[in-house]
mmCIF file of C-alpha atoms in Angstrom:
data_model
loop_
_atom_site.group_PDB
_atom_site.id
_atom_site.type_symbol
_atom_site.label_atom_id
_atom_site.label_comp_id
_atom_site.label_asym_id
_atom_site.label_seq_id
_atom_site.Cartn_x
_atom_site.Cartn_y
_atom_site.Cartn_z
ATOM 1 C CA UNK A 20 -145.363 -71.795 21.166
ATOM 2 C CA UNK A 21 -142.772 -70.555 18.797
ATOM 3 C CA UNK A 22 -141.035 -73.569 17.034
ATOM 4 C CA UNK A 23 -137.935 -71.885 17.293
ATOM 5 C CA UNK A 24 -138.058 -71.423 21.250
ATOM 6 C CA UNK A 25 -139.343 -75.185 21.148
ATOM 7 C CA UNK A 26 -135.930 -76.176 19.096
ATOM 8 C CA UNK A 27 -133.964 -74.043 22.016
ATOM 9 C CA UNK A 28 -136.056 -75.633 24.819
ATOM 10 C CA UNK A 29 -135.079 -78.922 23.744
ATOM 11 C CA UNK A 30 -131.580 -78.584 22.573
ATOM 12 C CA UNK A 31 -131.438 -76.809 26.228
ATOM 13 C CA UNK A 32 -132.734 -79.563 27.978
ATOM 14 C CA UNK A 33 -131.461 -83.065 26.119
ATOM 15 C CA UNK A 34 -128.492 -81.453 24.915
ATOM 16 C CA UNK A 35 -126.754 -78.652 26.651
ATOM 17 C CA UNK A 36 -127.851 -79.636 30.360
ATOM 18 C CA UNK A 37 -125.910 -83.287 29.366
ATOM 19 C CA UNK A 38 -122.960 -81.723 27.757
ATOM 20 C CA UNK A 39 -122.143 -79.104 30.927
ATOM 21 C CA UNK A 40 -122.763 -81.844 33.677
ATOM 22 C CA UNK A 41 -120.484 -84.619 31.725
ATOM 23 C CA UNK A 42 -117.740 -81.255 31.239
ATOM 24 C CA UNK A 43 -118.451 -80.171 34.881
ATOM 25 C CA UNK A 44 -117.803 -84.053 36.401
ATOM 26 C CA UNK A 45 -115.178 -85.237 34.077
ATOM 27 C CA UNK A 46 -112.557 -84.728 36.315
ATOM 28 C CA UNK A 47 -113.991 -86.077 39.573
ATOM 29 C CA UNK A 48 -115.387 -88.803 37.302
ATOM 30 C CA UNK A 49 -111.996 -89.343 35.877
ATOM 31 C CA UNK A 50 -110.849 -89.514 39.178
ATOM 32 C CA UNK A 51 -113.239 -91.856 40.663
ATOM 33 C CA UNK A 52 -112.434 -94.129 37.436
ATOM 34 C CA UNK A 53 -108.385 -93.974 38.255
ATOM 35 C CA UNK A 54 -109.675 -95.614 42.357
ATOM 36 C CA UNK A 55 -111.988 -97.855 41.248
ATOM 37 C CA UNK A 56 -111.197 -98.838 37.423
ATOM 38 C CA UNK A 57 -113.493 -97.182 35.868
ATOM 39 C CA UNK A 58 -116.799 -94.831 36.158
ATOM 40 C CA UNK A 59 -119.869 -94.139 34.092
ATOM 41 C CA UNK A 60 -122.170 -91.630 32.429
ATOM 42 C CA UNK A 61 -125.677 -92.926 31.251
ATOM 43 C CA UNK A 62 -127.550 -90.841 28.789
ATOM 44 C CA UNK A 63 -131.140 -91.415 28.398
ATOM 45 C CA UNK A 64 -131.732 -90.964 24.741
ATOM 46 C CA UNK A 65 -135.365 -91.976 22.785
ATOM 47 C CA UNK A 66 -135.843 -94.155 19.949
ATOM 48 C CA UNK A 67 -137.184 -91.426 18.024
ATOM 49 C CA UNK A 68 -133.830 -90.109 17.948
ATOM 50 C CA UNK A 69 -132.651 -92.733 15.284
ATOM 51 C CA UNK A 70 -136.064 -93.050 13.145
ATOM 52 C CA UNK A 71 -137.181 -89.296 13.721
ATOM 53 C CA UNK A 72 -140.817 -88.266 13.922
ATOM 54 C CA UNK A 73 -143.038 -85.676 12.266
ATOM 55 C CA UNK A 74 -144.633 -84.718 15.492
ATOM 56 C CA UNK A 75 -142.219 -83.860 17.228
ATOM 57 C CA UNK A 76 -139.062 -83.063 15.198
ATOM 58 C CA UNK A 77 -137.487 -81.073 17.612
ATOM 59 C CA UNK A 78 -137.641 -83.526 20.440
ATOM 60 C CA UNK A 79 -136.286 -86.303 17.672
ATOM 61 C CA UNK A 80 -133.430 -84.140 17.130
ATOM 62 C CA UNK A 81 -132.152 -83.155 20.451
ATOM 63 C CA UNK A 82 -132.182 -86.848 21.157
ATOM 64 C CA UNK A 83 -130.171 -87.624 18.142
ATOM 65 C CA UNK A 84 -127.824 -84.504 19.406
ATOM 66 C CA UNK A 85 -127.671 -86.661 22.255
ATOM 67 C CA UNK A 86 -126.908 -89.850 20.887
ATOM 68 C CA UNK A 87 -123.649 -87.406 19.349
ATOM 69 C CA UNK A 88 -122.752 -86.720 23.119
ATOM 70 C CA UNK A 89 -122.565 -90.408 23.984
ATOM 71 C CA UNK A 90 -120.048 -90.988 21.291
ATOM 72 C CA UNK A 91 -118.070 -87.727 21.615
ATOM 73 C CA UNK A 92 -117.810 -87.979 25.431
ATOM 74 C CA UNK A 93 -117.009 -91.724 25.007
ATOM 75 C CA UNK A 94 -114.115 -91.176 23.303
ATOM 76 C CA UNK A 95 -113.441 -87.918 25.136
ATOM 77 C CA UNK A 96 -113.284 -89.729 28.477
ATOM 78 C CA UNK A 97 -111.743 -92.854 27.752
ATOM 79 C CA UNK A 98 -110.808 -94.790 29.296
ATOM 80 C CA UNK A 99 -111.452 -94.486 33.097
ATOM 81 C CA UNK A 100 -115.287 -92.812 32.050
ATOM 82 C CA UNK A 101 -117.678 -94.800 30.156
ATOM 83 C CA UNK A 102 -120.318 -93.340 28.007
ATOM 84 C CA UNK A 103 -123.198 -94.962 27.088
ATOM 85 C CA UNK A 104 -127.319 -94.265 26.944
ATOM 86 C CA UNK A 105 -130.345 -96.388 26.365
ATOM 87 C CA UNK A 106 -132.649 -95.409 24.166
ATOM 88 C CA UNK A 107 -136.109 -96.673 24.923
ATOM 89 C CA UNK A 108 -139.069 -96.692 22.894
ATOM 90 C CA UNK A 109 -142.135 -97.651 24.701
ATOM 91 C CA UNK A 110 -141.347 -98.992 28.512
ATOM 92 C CA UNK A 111 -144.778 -98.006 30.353
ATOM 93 C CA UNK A 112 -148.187 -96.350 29.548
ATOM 94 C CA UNK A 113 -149.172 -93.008 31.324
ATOM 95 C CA UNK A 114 -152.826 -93.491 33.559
ATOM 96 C CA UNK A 115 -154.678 -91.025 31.384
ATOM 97 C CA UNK A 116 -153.814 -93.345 27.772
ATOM 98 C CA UNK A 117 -156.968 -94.585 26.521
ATOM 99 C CA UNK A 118 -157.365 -97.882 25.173
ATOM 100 C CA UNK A 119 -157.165 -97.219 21.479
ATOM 101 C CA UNK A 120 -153.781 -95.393 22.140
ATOM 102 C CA UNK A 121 -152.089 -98.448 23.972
ATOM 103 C CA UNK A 122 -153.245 -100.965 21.253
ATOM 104 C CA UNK A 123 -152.109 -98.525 18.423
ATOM 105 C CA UNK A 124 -148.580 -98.124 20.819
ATOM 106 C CA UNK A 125 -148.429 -102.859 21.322
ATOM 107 C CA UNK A 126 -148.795 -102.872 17.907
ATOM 108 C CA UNK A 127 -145.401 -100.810 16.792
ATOM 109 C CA UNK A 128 -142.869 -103.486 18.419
ATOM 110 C CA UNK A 129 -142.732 -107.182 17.373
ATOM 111 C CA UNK A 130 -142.669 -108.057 21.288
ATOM 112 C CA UNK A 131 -146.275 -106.202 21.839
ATOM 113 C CA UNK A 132 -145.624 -105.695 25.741
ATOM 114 C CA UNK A 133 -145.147 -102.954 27.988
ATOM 115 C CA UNK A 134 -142.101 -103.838 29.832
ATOM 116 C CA UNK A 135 -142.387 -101.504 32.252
ATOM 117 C CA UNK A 136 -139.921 -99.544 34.096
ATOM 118 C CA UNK A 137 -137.977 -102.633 35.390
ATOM 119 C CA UNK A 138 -136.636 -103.192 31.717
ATOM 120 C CA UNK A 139 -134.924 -99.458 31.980
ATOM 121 C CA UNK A 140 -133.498 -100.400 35.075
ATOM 122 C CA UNK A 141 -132.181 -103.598 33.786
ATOM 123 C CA UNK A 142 -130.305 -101.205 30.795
ATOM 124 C CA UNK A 143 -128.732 -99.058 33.136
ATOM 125 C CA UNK A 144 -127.566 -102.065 35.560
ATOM 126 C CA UNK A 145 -126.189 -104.245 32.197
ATOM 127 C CA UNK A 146 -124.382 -100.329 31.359
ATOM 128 C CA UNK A 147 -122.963 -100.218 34.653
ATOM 129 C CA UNK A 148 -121.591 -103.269 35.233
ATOM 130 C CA UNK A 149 -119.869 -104.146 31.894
ATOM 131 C CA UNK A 150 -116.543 -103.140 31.784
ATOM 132 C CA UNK A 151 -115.853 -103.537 28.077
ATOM 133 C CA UNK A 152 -118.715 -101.112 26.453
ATOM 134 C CA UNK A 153 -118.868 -97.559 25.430
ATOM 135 C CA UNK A 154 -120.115 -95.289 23.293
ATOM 136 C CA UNK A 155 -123.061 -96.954 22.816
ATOM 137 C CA UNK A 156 -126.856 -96.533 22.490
ATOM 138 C CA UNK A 157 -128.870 -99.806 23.791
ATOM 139 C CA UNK A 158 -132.280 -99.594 22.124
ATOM 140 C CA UNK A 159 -135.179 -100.643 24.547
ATOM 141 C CA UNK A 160 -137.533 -101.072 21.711
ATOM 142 C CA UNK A 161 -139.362 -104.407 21.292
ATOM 143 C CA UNK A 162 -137.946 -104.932 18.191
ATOM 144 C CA UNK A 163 -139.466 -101.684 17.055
ATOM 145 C CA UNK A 164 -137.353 -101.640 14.136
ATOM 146 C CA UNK A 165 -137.875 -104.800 12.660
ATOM 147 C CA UNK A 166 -141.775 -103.751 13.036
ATOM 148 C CA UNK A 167 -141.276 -100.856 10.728
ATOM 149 C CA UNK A 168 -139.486 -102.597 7.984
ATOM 150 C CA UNK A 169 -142.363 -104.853 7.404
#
């Protein structure tokens, strides 16, 4: 595929498709936030979007397009909307990953577990129910980062 319909594909999908549904609900979210103190929009960003990767740059960089979203609706909406995302690295294997694949993926967070979907959930509920935090990107990632510095 061309890498410039990939780039459009992407920025289509993990940034445009966010950016009209936040425009197109801000007012019923606004309003929703004015009866009930506040409301929320949760982006689900990657944690490739902050360390980039040379597979697949164009993924990387809609997510960090993204990330821009979380902050510029944040502070678009506030303060009856907050704006957040998680940004998960590895949560869950698919059925078809061999084994060499999943000990290559442990071995990239300091924790070396597969969470599983439950710790995504647990993101989204901390996001929802805090009433003091937005604009923010939660990091799922095992200590991912720490990994990489060495």
């Amino acid at each position: 595929m061309d890498a410039s319909l990939v780039l459009q594909r992407m920025l289509s999908v993990h940034v445009g498709a966010p950016y009209l549904l936040n425009l197109e609900c801000g007012e019923l979210l606004h309003r929703y936030g004015e009866q009930h103190g506040f409301a929320d929009i949760v982006h689900m960003s990657d944690y490739v979007a902050t360390s980039g990767s040379s597979k697949h740059i164009a993924y990387a960089a809609s997510k960090a397009a993204l990330d821009n979203l979380t902050l510029s609706f944040a502070s678009k909406f506030a303060p009856m909307v907050k704006v957040n995302s998680i940004a998960p690295a590895l949560l869950m294997f698919n059925a078809g990953d061999d084994d060499v694949y999943r000990q290559k993926a442990l071995k990239k967070s300091l924790l070396g577990i597969v969470p599983g979907e439950e710790e995504g959930v647990a993101a989204i509920q901390y996001l929802l129910q805090s009433r003091y935090l937005t604009g923010k990107t939660i990091a799922l990632d095992g200590g991912r980062h720490l990994a990489r510095a060495g």
